[in-house]
PDB file of C-alpha atoms and ligand atoms in Angstrom:
ATOM      1  CA  MET A 269      17.054 -59.424  61.618  1.00  0.00           C
ATOM      2  CA  ASN A 270      19.677 -61.896  62.768  1.00  0.00           C
ATOM      3  CA  TYR A 271      18.844 -65.430  61.733  1.00  0.00           C
ATOM      4  CA  ASN A 272      21.290 -68.234  61.811  1.00  0.00           C
ATOM      5  CA  HIS A 273      21.003 -69.278  58.171  1.00  0.00           C
ATOM      6  CA  GLU A 274      24.400 -70.867  57.905  1.00  0.00           C
ATOM      7  CA  ALA A 275      24.798 -74.501  56.948  1.00  0.00           C
ATOM      8  CA  SER A 276      21.094 -75.045  56.472  1.00  0.00           C
ATOM      9  CA  GLY A 277      19.279 -75.849  53.250  1.00  0.00           C
ATOM     10  CA  ASP A 278      16.578 -73.410  54.214  1.00  0.00           C
ATOM     11  CA  LEU A 279      15.144 -70.586  52.183  1.00  0.00           C
ATOM     12  CA  TRP A 280      14.597 -67.317  54.012  1.00  0.00           C
ATOM     13  CA  ILE A 281      12.712 -64.384  52.633  1.00  0.00           C
ATOM     14  CA  GLU A 282      13.621 -61.306  54.617  1.00  0.00           C
ATOM     15  CA  ASN A 283      11.461 -58.227  54.587  1.00  0.00           C
ATOM     16  CA  LEU A 284      10.887 -58.343  50.835  1.00  0.00           C
ATOM     17  CA  VAL A 285       9.370 -55.224  49.308  1.00  0.00           C
ATOM     18  CA  GLN A 286       8.375 -54.917  45.657  1.00  0.00           C
ATOM     19  CA  THR A 287       6.869 -51.930  43.883  1.00  0.00           C
ATOM     20  CA  PHE A 288       5.890 -51.562  40.234  1.00  0.00           C
ATOM     21  CA  GLU A 289       4.933 -48.465  38.379  1.00  0.00           C
ATOM     22  CA  GLN A 290       1.477 -47.978  36.915  1.00  0.00           C
ATOM     23  CA  ASP A 291       0.476 -44.787  35.077  1.00  0.00           C
ATOM     24  CA  GLY A 292       3.490 -43.031  36.561  1.00  0.00           C
ATOM     25  CA  LYS A 293       2.442 -43.920  40.116  1.00  0.00           C
ATOM     26  CA  PRO A 294       4.000 -46.567  42.379  1.00  0.00           C
ATOM     27  CA  LEU A 295       1.974 -49.746  42.760  1.00  0.00           C
ATOM     28  CA  HIS A 296       2.897 -51.477  46.023  1.00  0.00           C
ATOM     29  CA  ILE A 297       2.901 -55.238  45.575  1.00  0.00           C
ATOM     30  CA  LEU A 298       4.869 -56.879  48.379  1.00  0.00           C
ATOM     31  CA  ASN A 299       4.742 -55.177  51.717  1.00  0.00           C
ATOM     32  CA  GLY A 300       7.665 -56.633  53.659  1.00  0.00           C
ATOM     33  CA  ILE A 301       7.305 -60.396  53.287  1.00  0.00           C
ATOM     34  CA  ASN A 302       9.070 -62.587  55.828  1.00  0.00           C
ATOM     35  CA  LEU A 303       8.911 -66.322  55.428  1.00  0.00           C
ATOM     36  CA  ARG A 304      10.971 -69.454  55.724  1.00  0.00           C
ATOM     37  CA  VAL A 305      10.903 -72.810  53.983  1.00  0.00           C
ATOM     38  CA  LYS A 306      12.962 -75.424  55.791  1.00  0.00           C
ATOM     39  CA  HIS A 307      15.038 -77.984  53.930  1.00  0.00           C
ATOM     40  CA  GLY A 308      12.778 -80.863  52.846  1.00  0.00           C
ATOM     41  CA  GLU A 309       9.628 -78.998  53.793  1.00  0.00           C
ATOM     42  CA  PHE A 310       6.482 -78.543  51.679  1.00  0.00           C
ATOM     43  CA  VAL A 311       5.068 -75.038  52.165  1.00  0.00           C
ATOM     44  CA  SER A 312       2.041 -73.491  50.441  1.00  0.00           C
ATOM     45  CA  LEU A 313       1.062 -69.876  49.858  1.00  0.00           C
ATOM     46  CA  LEU A 314      -2.585 -68.897  49.728  1.00  0.00           C
ATOM     47  CA  GLY A 315      -3.775 -65.396  48.929  1.00  0.00           C
ATOM     48  CA  PRO A 316      -6.319 -63.448  46.896  1.00  0.00           C
ATOM     49  CA  SER A 317      -5.848 -63.121  43.145  1.00  0.00           C
ATOM     50  CA  GLY A 318      -3.550 -60.218  42.269  1.00  0.00           C
ATOM     51  CA  CYS A 319      -2.043 -59.927  45.769  1.00  0.00           C
ATOM     52  CA  GLY A 320       1.530 -60.576  44.622  1.00  0.00           C
ATOM     53  CA  LYS A 321       2.150 -64.339  44.933  1.00  0.00           C
ATOM     54  CA  SER A 322       3.659 -64.829  41.471  1.00  0.00           C
ATOM     55  CA  THR A 323       5.664 -61.629  41.958  1.00  0.00           C
ATOM     56  CA  LEU A 324       7.156 -63.156  45.112  1.00  0.00           C
ATOM     57  CA  LEU A 325       8.111 -66.324  43.241  1.00  0.00           C
ATOM     58  CA  GLN A 326       9.699 -64.278  40.458  1.00  0.00           C
ATOM     59  CA  ASN A 327      11.761 -62.527  43.110  1.00  0.00           C
ATOM     60  CA  ILE A 328      12.823 -65.859  44.592  1.00  0.00           C
ATOM     61  CA  GLY A 329      13.758 -67.128  41.118  1.00  0.00           C
ATOM     62  CA  GLY A 330      15.775 -63.972  40.402  1.00  0.00           C
ATOM     63  CA  LEU A 331      13.563 -62.942  37.471  1.00  0.00           C
ATOM     64  CA  LEU A 332      12.828 -59.760  39.407  1.00  0.00           C
ATOM     65  CA  THR A 333      14.950 -57.838  41.870  1.00  0.00           C
ATOM     66  CA  PRO A 334      13.114 -56.548  44.942  1.00  0.00           C
ATOM     67  CA  LYS A 335      13.058 -52.899  45.924  1.00  0.00           C
ATOM     68  CA  SER A 336      14.426 -53.990  49.289  1.00  0.00           C
ATOM     69  CA  GLY A 337      14.836 -57.158  51.317  1.00  0.00           C
ATOM     70  CA  ARG A 338      16.759 -60.351  50.696  1.00  0.00           C
ATOM     71  CA  VAL A 339      16.381 -63.906  49.453  1.00  0.00           C
ATOM     72  CA  ILE A 340      18.708 -66.282  51.287  1.00  0.00           C
ATOM     73  CA  LEU A 341      19.184 -69.886  50.191  1.00  0.00           C
ATOM     74  CA  GLN A 342      21.471 -72.241  52.111  1.00  0.00           C
ATOM     75  CA  GLY A 343      23.061 -69.294  53.858  1.00  0.00           C
ATOM     76  CA  LYS A 344      23.831 -67.416  50.627  1.00  0.00           C
ATOM     77  CA  ASP A 345      22.282 -64.179  49.522  1.00  0.00           C
ATOM     78  CA  ILE A 346      20.775 -65.010  46.094  1.00  0.00           C
ATOM     79  CA  THR A 347      18.661 -61.854  45.732  1.00  0.00           C
ATOM     80  CA  GLY A 348      18.219 -61.044  42.028  1.00  0.00           C
ATOM     81  CA  GLN A 349      20.176 -64.147  40.903  1.00  0.00           C
ATOM     82  CA  LYS A 350      18.813 -66.780  38.533  1.00  0.00           C
ATOM     83  CA  GLY A 351      19.528 -70.499  38.433  1.00  0.00           C
ATOM     84  CA  HIS A 352      19.436 -71.408  42.139  1.00  0.00           C
ATOM     85  CA  ILE A 353      15.937 -72.840  42.250  1.00  0.00           C
ATOM     86  CA  SER A 354      13.795 -74.958  39.996  1.00  0.00           C
ATOM     87  CA  TYR A 355      10.777 -72.916  39.023  1.00  0.00           C
ATOM     88  CA  MET A 356       7.461 -73.781  37.425  1.00  0.00           C
ATOM     89  CA  PRO A 357       5.860 -70.500  36.299  1.00  0.00           C
ATOM     90  CA  GLN A 358       2.113 -69.855  36.267  1.00  0.00           C
ATOM     91  CA  GLN A 359       2.150 -69.979  32.446  1.00  0.00           C
ATOM     92  CA  PRO A 360       3.888 -73.166  31.241  1.00  0.00           C
ATOM     93  CA  ALA A 361       6.470 -71.185  29.156  1.00  0.00           C
ATOM     94  CA  LEU A 362       7.537 -74.129  26.981  1.00  0.00           C
ATOM     95  CA  LEU A 363       9.860 -73.482  24.059  1.00  0.00           C
ATOM     96  CA  PRO A 364       7.700 -73.915  20.926  1.00  0.00           C
ATOM     97  CA  TRP A 365      10.572 -75.140  18.747  1.00  0.00           C
ATOM     98  CA  ARG A 366      11.510 -77.949  21.120  1.00  0.00           C
ATOM     99  CA  ASP A 367       9.540 -81.181  21.461  1.00  0.00           C
ATOM    100  CA  VAL A 368       8.251 -82.332  24.853  1.00  0.00           C
ATOM    101  CA  LEU A 369      11.322 -84.411  25.655  1.00  0.00           C
ATOM    102  CA  SER A 370      13.715 -81.559  24.820  1.00  0.00           C
ATOM    103  CA  ASN A 371      11.595 -79.171  26.853  1.00  0.00           C
ATOM    104  CA  VAL A 372      11.634 -81.261  30.024  1.00  0.00           C
ATOM    105  CA  VAL A 373      15.427 -81.633  30.037  1.00  0.00           C
ATOM    106  CA  LEU A 374      15.955 -77.893  29.595  1.00  0.00           C
ATOM    107  CA  GLY A 375      16.604 -77.092  33.271  1.00  0.00           C
ATOM    108  CA  SER A 376      19.262 -79.809  33.495  1.00  0.00           C
ATOM    109  CA  GLU A 377      20.807 -78.721  30.201  1.00  0.00           C
ATOM    110  CA  ILE A 378      21.145 -75.160  31.424  1.00  0.00           C
ATOM    111  CA  ALA A 379      22.811 -76.536  34.558  1.00  0.00           C
ATOM    112  CA  GLY A 380      25.359 -78.332  32.345  1.00  0.00           C
ATOM    113  CA  VAL A 381      24.040 -81.924  32.435  1.00  0.00           C
ATOM    114  CA  LYS A 382      24.349 -83.679  29.036  1.00  0.00           C
ATOM    115  CA  ARG A 383      21.042 -84.356  27.318  1.00  0.00           C
ATOM    116  CA  SER A 384      21.926 -88.013  26.702  1.00  0.00           C
ATOM    117  CA  GLN A 385      22.391 -88.503  30.464  1.00  0.00           C
ATOM    118  CA  MET A 386      18.935 -87.153  31.183  1.00  0.00           C
ATOM    119  CA  LYS A 387      16.985 -88.955  28.483  1.00  0.00           C
ATOM    120  CA  ALA A 388      16.117 -92.206  30.284  1.00  0.00           C
ATOM    121  CA  LYS A 389      15.010 -90.329  33.392  1.00  0.00           C
ATOM    122  CA  ALA A 390      12.989 -87.872  31.306  1.00  0.00           C
ATOM    123  CA  VAL A 391      11.160 -90.686  29.528  1.00  0.00           C
ATOM    124  CA  GLU A 392      10.414 -92.305  32.888  1.00  0.00           C
ATOM    125  CA  TRP A 393       8.950 -89.046  34.260  1.00  0.00           C
ATOM    126  CA  LEU A 394       6.905 -88.414  31.135  1.00  0.00           C
ATOM    127  CA  GLU A 395       5.441 -91.872  31.607  1.00  0.00           C
ATOM    128  CA  LYS A 396       4.593 -91.064  35.223  1.00  0.00           C
ATOM    129  CA  ALA A 397       2.818 -87.909  34.018  1.00  0.00           C
ATOM    130  CA  GLY A 398       0.816 -89.813  31.391  1.00  0.00           C
ATOM    131  CA  LEU A 399       2.700 -88.113  28.560  1.00  0.00           C
ATOM    132  CA  ALA A 400       4.816 -90.987  27.236  1.00  0.00           C
ATOM    133  CA  SER A 401       3.248 -90.985  23.780  1.00  0.00           C
ATOM    134  CA  PHE A 402       3.760 -87.215  23.484  1.00  0.00           C
ATOM    135  CA  ALA A 403       7.535 -87.181  23.988  1.00  0.00           C
ATOM    136  CA  HIS A 404       8.069 -86.035  20.406  1.00  0.00           C
ATOM    137  CA  ALA A 405       5.054 -83.748  20.119  1.00  0.00           C
ATOM    138  CA  TYR A 406       5.506 -79.965  20.089  1.00  0.00           C
ATOM    139  CA  PRO A 407       3.880 -77.700  22.710  1.00  0.00           C
ATOM    140  CA  HIS A 408       1.196 -76.324  20.344  1.00  0.00           C
ATOM    141  CA  MET A 409      -0.059 -79.892  19.885  1.00  0.00           C
ATOM    142  CA  LEU A 410      -0.848 -80.220  23.611  1.00  0.00           C
ATOM    143  CA  SER A 411      -3.815 -79.074  25.687  1.00  0.00           C
ATOM    144  CA  GLY A 412      -3.265 -76.428  28.400  1.00  0.00           C
ATOM    145  CA  GLY A 413      -3.344 -79.099  31.125  1.00  0.00           C
ATOM    146  CA  MET A 414      -0.805 -81.247  29.267  1.00  0.00           C
ATOM    147  CA  GLN A 415       1.491 -78.248  28.850  1.00  0.00           C
ATOM    148  CA  GLN A 416       1.251 -77.690  32.609  1.00  0.00           C
ATOM    149  CA  ARG A 417       2.251 -81.288  33.234  1.00  0.00           C
ATOM    150  CA  VAL A 418       5.248 -80.916  30.902  1.00  0.00           C
ATOM    151  CA  SER A 419       6.266 -77.769  32.751  1.00  0.00           C
ATOM    152  CA  PHE A 420       5.859 -79.644  36.053  1.00  0.00           C
ATOM    153  CA  VAL A 421       8.052 -82.539  34.871  1.00  0.00           C
ATOM    154  CA  ARG A 422      10.677 -80.015  33.744  1.00  0.00           C
ATOM    155  CA  ALA A 423      10.731 -78.504  37.244  1.00  0.00           C
ATOM    156  CA  MET A 424      10.967 -82.006  38.785  1.00  0.00           C
ATOM    157  CA  LEU A 425      13.919 -82.887  36.538  1.00  0.00           C
ATOM    158  CA  SER A 426      15.844 -79.700  37.218  1.00  0.00           C
ATOM    159  CA  PRO A 427      18.826 -80.459  39.434  1.00  0.00           C
ATOM    160  CA  GLN A 428      18.150 -77.815  42.101  1.00  0.00           C
ATOM    161  CA  SER A 429      16.730 -79.232  45.338  1.00  0.00           C
ATOM    162  CA  PHE A 430      14.450 -76.245  45.940  1.00  0.00           C
ATOM    163  CA  MET A 431      11.329 -76.111  43.789  1.00  0.00           C
ATOM    164  CA  CYS A 432       8.799 -73.281  43.372  1.00  0.00           C
ATOM    165  CA  LEU A 433       5.455 -74.212  41.803  1.00  0.00           C
ATOM    166  CA  ASP A 434       3.046 -71.481  40.741  1.00  0.00           C
ATOM    167  CA  GLU A 435      -0.469 -72.973  40.606  1.00  0.00           C
ATOM    168  CA  PRO A 436       0.725 -76.164  38.917  1.00  0.00           C
ATOM    169  CA  PHE A 437      -2.754 -77.631  38.554  1.00  0.00           C
ATOM    170  CA  GLY A 438      -4.711 -74.489  37.690  1.00  0.00           C
ATOM    171  CA  ALA A 439      -5.626 -75.566  34.149  1.00  0.00           C
ATOM    172  CA  LEU A 440      -6.840 -79.064  34.992  1.00  0.00           C
ATOM    173  CA  ASP A 441     -10.374 -80.386  35.381  1.00  0.00           C
ATOM    174  CA  ALA A 442     -11.411 -81.354  38.925  1.00  0.00           C
ATOM    175  CA  ILE A 443     -10.795 -85.106  38.569  1.00  0.00           C
ATOM    176  CA  THR A 444      -7.418 -84.798  36.809  1.00  0.00           C
ATOM    177  CA  ARG A 445      -6.439 -82.207  39.397  1.00  0.00           C
ATOM    178  CA  LEU A 446      -7.229 -84.640  42.218  1.00  0.00           C
ATOM    179  CA  GLU A 447      -5.200 -87.316  40.440  1.00  0.00           C
ATOM    180  CA  MET A 448      -2.276 -84.925  39.974  1.00  0.00           C
ATOM    181  CA  GLN A 449      -2.435 -83.886  43.651  1.00  0.00           C
ATOM    182  CA  GLN A 450      -2.294 -87.539  44.712  1.00  0.00           C
ATOM    183  CA  TRP A 451       0.549 -88.048  42.284  1.00  0.00           C
ATOM    184  CA  LEU A 452       2.488 -85.043  43.594  1.00  0.00           C
ATOM    185  CA  LEU A 453       1.871 -86.166  47.177  1.00  0.00           C
ATOM    186  CA  GLN A 454       3.280 -89.596  46.432  1.00  0.00           C
ATOM    187  CA  ILE A 455       6.271 -88.224  44.488  1.00  0.00           C
ATOM    188  CA  TRP A 456       7.035 -85.697  47.190  1.00  0.00           C
ATOM    189  CA  GLU A 457       6.841 -88.321  49.924  1.00  0.00           C
ATOM    190  CA  GLU A 458       9.379 -90.411  47.941  1.00  0.00           C
ATOM    191  CA  HIS A 459      11.745 -87.611  46.849  1.00  0.00           C
ATOM    192  CA  ARG A 460      11.322 -84.906  49.503  1.00  0.00           C
ATOM    193  CA  LYS A 461      12.388 -81.933  47.448  1.00  0.00           C
ATOM    194  CA  THR A 462      11.885 -78.652  49.241  1.00  0.00           C
ATOM    195  CA  VAL A 463       8.717 -77.133  47.773  1.00  0.00           C
ATOM    196  CA  LEU A 464       7.063 -73.736  47.839  1.00  0.00           C
ATOM    197  CA  LEU A 465       3.652 -74.033  46.174  1.00  0.00           C
ATOM    198  CA  ILE A 466       1.196 -71.316  45.232  1.00  0.00           C
ATOM    199  CA  THR A 467      -2.401 -72.418  45.068  1.00  0.00           C
ATOM    200  CA  HIS A 468      -5.910 -71.003  45.223  1.00  0.00           C
ATOM    201  CA  SER A 469      -7.253 -74.201  46.725  1.00  0.00           C
ATOM    202  CA  ILE A 470      -7.326 -74.361  50.530  1.00  0.00           C
ATOM    203  CA  GLU A 471      -7.929 -78.136  50.291  1.00  0.00           C
ATOM    204  CA  GLU A 472      -4.899 -78.592  48.054  1.00  0.00           C
ATOM    205  CA  ALA A 473      -2.717 -76.630  50.488  1.00  0.00           C
ATOM    206  CA  LEU A 474      -3.973 -78.669  53.468  1.00  0.00           C
ATOM    207  CA  LEU A 475      -3.624 -81.991  51.707  1.00  0.00           C
ATOM    208  CA  LEU A 476      -0.075 -81.412  50.474  1.00  0.00           C
ATOM    209  CA  SER A 477       1.729 -79.069  52.858  1.00  0.00           C
ATOM    210  CA  ASP A 478       3.597 -79.111  56.133  1.00  0.00           C
ATOM    211  CA  ARG A 479       2.930 -75.421  56.574  1.00  0.00           C
ATOM    212  CA  ILE A 480       0.721 -72.763  54.988  1.00  0.00           C
ATOM    213  CA  TYR A 481       1.201 -69.003  54.774  1.00  0.00           C
ATOM    214  CA  VAL A 482      -1.848 -66.862  54.069  1.00  0.00           C
ATOM    215  CA  PHE A 483      -1.307 -63.512  52.328  1.00  0.00           C
ATOM    216  CA  SER A 484      -3.419 -60.362  52.523  1.00  0.00           C
ATOM    217  CA  PRO A 485      -4.732 -58.600  49.394  1.00  0.00           C
ATOM    218  CA  ARG A 486      -2.190 -56.369  47.591  1.00  0.00           C
ATOM    219  CA  PRO A 487       0.158 -55.110  48.918  1.00  0.00           C
ATOM    220  CA  ALA A 488       0.746 -58.613  50.215  1.00  0.00           C
ATOM    221  CA  LYS A 489       1.867 -59.383  53.710  1.00  0.00           C
ATOM    222  CA  VAL A 490       1.697 -62.591  55.722  1.00  0.00           C
ATOM    223  CA  ILE A 491      -1.484 -62.502  57.796  1.00  0.00           C
ATOM    224  CA  GLN A 492      -1.641 -66.094  59.001  1.00  0.00           C
ATOM    225  CA  GLN A 493       0.548 -69.131  59.307  1.00  0.00           C
ATOM    226  CA  HIS A 494      -0.596 -72.705  59.902  1.00  0.00           C
ATOM    227  CA  LEU A 495       1.259 -75.828  60.827  1.00  0.00           C
ATOM    228  CA  VAL A 496      -0.591 -78.690  59.106  1.00  0.00           C
ATOM    229  CA  PRO A 497      -0.801 -81.453  61.698  1.00  0.00           C
ATOM    230  CA  PHE A 498      -1.547 -84.525  59.543  1.00  0.00           C
ATOM    231  CA  ALA A 499       0.833 -87.480  59.568  1.00  0.00           C
ATOM    232  CA  ARG A 500       2.331 -88.802  56.326  1.00  0.00           C
ATOM    233  CA  PRO A 501       1.786 -90.662  54.119  1.00  0.00           C
ATOM    234  CA  ARG A 502      -1.467 -88.791  53.573  1.00  0.00           C
ATOM    235  CA  ARG A 503      -4.509 -90.148  51.834  1.00  0.00           C
ATOM    236  CA  GLU A 504      -7.390 -88.393  50.145  1.00  0.00           C
ATOM    237  CA  GLU A 505      -9.854 -89.483  52.894  1.00  0.00           C
ATOM    238  CA  LEU A 506      -8.155 -86.892  55.096  1.00  0.00           C
ATOM    239  CA  ILE A 507     -10.358 -84.226  53.552  1.00  0.00           C
ATOM    240  CA  TYR A 508     -13.399 -85.650  55.374  1.00  0.00           C
ATOM    241  CA  SER A 509     -11.826 -85.348  58.831  1.00  0.00           C
ATOM    242  CA  HIS A 510     -12.984 -82.863  61.434  1.00  0.00           C
ATOM    243  CA  THR A 511      -9.564 -81.202  61.877  1.00  0.00           C
ATOM    244  CA  PHE A 512      -9.187 -80.785  58.119  1.00  0.00           C
ATOM    245  CA  ASN A 513     -12.531 -79.019  57.889  1.00  0.00           C
ATOM    246  CA  GLU A 514     -11.865 -76.836  60.920  1.00  0.00           C
ATOM    247  CA  LEU A 515      -8.571 -75.652  59.429  1.00  0.00           C
ATOM    248  CA  LYS A 516     -10.251 -75.124  56.082  1.00  0.00           C
ATOM    249  CA  SER A 517     -12.953 -72.892  57.608  1.00  0.00           C
ATOM    250  CA  ASP A 518     -10.392 -70.981  59.636  1.00  0.00           C
ATOM    251  CA  ILE A 519      -8.279 -70.164  56.550  1.00  0.00           C
ATOM    252  CA  TYR A 520     -11.395 -69.373  54.523  1.00  0.00           C
ATOM    253  CA  ARG A 521     -12.559 -66.899  57.182  1.00  0.00           C
ATOM    254  CA  THR A 522      -9.132 -65.249  57.291  1.00  0.00           C
ATOM    255  CA  LEU A 523      -9.055 -64.822  53.511  1.00  0.00           C
ATOM    256  CA  LYS A 524     -12.626 -63.584  53.344  1.00  0.00           C
ATOM    257  CA  GLY A 525     -12.093 -61.173  56.247  1.00  0.00           C
ATOM    258  CA  SER A 526      -8.940 -59.706  54.718  1.00  0.00           C
ATOM    259  CA  MET A 527     -10.645 -59.216  51.375  1.00  0.00           C
ATOM    260  CA  ALA A 528     -13.669 -57.558  52.975  1.00  0.00           C
ATOM    261  CA  SER A 529     -11.510 -55.097  54.913  1.00  0.00           C
ATOM    262  CA  ALA A 530      -9.505 -54.342  51.742  1.00  0.00           C
ATOM    263  CA  HIS A 531     -12.746 -53.458  49.959  1.00  0.00           C
ATOM    264  CA  ASP A 532     -13.780 -51.167  52.814  1.00  0.00           C
ATOM    265  CA  HIS A 533     -10.762 -48.916  52.192  1.00  0.00           C
TER     266      HIS A 533
HETATM  267  N1  ATP B 664       5.829 -56.625  35.561  1.00  0.00           N
HETATM  268  C1  ATP B 664       4.808 -55.981  36.123  1.00  0.00           C
HETATM  269  N2  ATP B 664       4.637 -54.638  35.971  1.00  0.00           N
HETATM  270  C2  ATP B 664       3.622 -53.987  36.569  1.00  0.00           C
HETATM  271  N3  ATP B 664       2.702 -54.589  37.360  1.00  0.00           N
HETATM  272  C3  ATP B 664       2.814 -55.915  37.536  1.00  0.00           C
HETATM  273  C4  ATP B 664       3.859 -56.692  36.927  1.00  0.00           C
HETATM  274  N4  ATP B 664       3.709 -57.988  37.300  1.00  0.00           N
HETATM  275  C5  ATP B 664       2.611 -58.007  38.086  1.00  0.00           C
HETATM  276  N5  ATP B 664       2.072 -56.785  38.224  1.00  0.00           N
HETATM  277  C6  ATP B 664       0.925 -56.424  39.079  1.00  0.00           C
HETATM  278  O1  ATP B 664       1.231 -56.879  40.371  1.00  0.00           O
HETATM  279  C7  ATP B 664       0.069 -57.376  41.041  1.00  0.00           C
HETATM  280  C8  ATP B 664       0.346 -58.755  41.571  1.00  0.00           C
HETATM  281  O2  ATP B 664       0.466 -59.664  40.481  1.00  0.00           O
HETATM  282  P1  ATP B 664       0.808 -61.203  40.715  1.00  0.00           P
HETATM  283  O3  ATP B 664       0.873 -61.833  39.372  1.00  0.00           O
HETATM  284  O4  ATP B 664       1.994 -61.315  41.590  1.00  0.00           O
HETATM  285  O5  ATP B 664      -0.493 -61.685  41.521  1.00  0.00           O
HETATM  286  P2  ATP B 664      -0.893 -63.148  42.027  1.00  0.00           P
HETATM  287  O6  ATP B 664      -1.073 -63.063  43.500  1.00  0.00           O
HETATM  288  O7  ATP B 664       0.045 -64.149  41.496  1.00  0.00           O
HETATM  289  O8  ATP B 664      -2.337 -63.322  41.337  1.00  0.00           O
HETATM  290  P3  ATP B 664      -3.054 -64.633  40.725  1.00  0.00           P
HETATM  291  O9  ATP B 664      -3.511 -65.422  41.924  1.00  0.00           O
HETATM  292  O10 ATP B 664      -4.195 -64.071  39.965  1.00  0.00           O
HETATM  293  O11 ATP B 664      -2.061 -65.359  39.876  1.00  0.00           O
HETATM  294  C9  ATP B 664      -1.058 -57.239  40.024  1.00  0.00           C
HETATM  295  O12 ATP B 664      -1.761 -56.068  40.320  1.00  0.00           O
HETATM  296  C10 ATP B 664      -0.349 -57.132  38.691  1.00  0.00           C
HETATM  297  O13 ATP B 664      -1.098 -56.354  37.798  1.00  0.00           O
HETATM  298 MG1   MG B 665      -0.119 -65.643  40.127  1.00  0.00          MG
END
């Protein structure tokens, strides 16, 4: 495929294939994924559990190397390379021997920014995330949802402009989740990092994103793509609109249909 990637901040995933081994047999996970996230864009991925979403993110973050295909960021082939994106994994993965403050500055530290330079900003972000009084607590002293918020702040503070979020609000109760979505929406509208978000919530994807990719069951491939037509800034009331609900049903039907046909095989 000949794309003109040069001089753009875009991320391109080209024909990505990933296979694992299970009981000596190949397990096909990603079946030739092609997608693009434009600079400054907010894109969500929806797909059935176990289809390969986190595996795709691990490939983008260079934690895994694909069997074939390429990851291109800003015109450079970064396939299998770490450190180019800021990445919030599905499990918070905080370092247990570091307090909250030292955990959230980790990404910047790895990138060579001095801890003292980051401290004021880190405290400010912890305040925004309702974690100010936990700056010196250790991860085991936090609830699962609080650990997720710490992990989220760490990704926000990492210097890379491209951010991958793997179900950032999965461990939160419904009300806190809504609050965090509103919070993320507001932050994103102010800071406009480029975001690729994995979620299981169709509403969350519609509320936050510019575009949505829908994946099939494993082995994952893109089966639908939606441009989300709502103007920004967006407000929660959007979820009651006719267009919102039409899009929601359409995506729901696609997901349900793909899962039903996977079961038939
Ligand atoms: N390192 C690995 N070795 C072998 N199999 C793996 C490995 N990592 C993931 N898998 C398998 O790959 C498939 C896809 O897993 P993945 O975590 O990418 O799914 P997912 O779409 O993120 O699911 P969920 O929505 O539940 O988080 C699963 O069948 C899983 O068991
Ligand atoms: Mg996952």
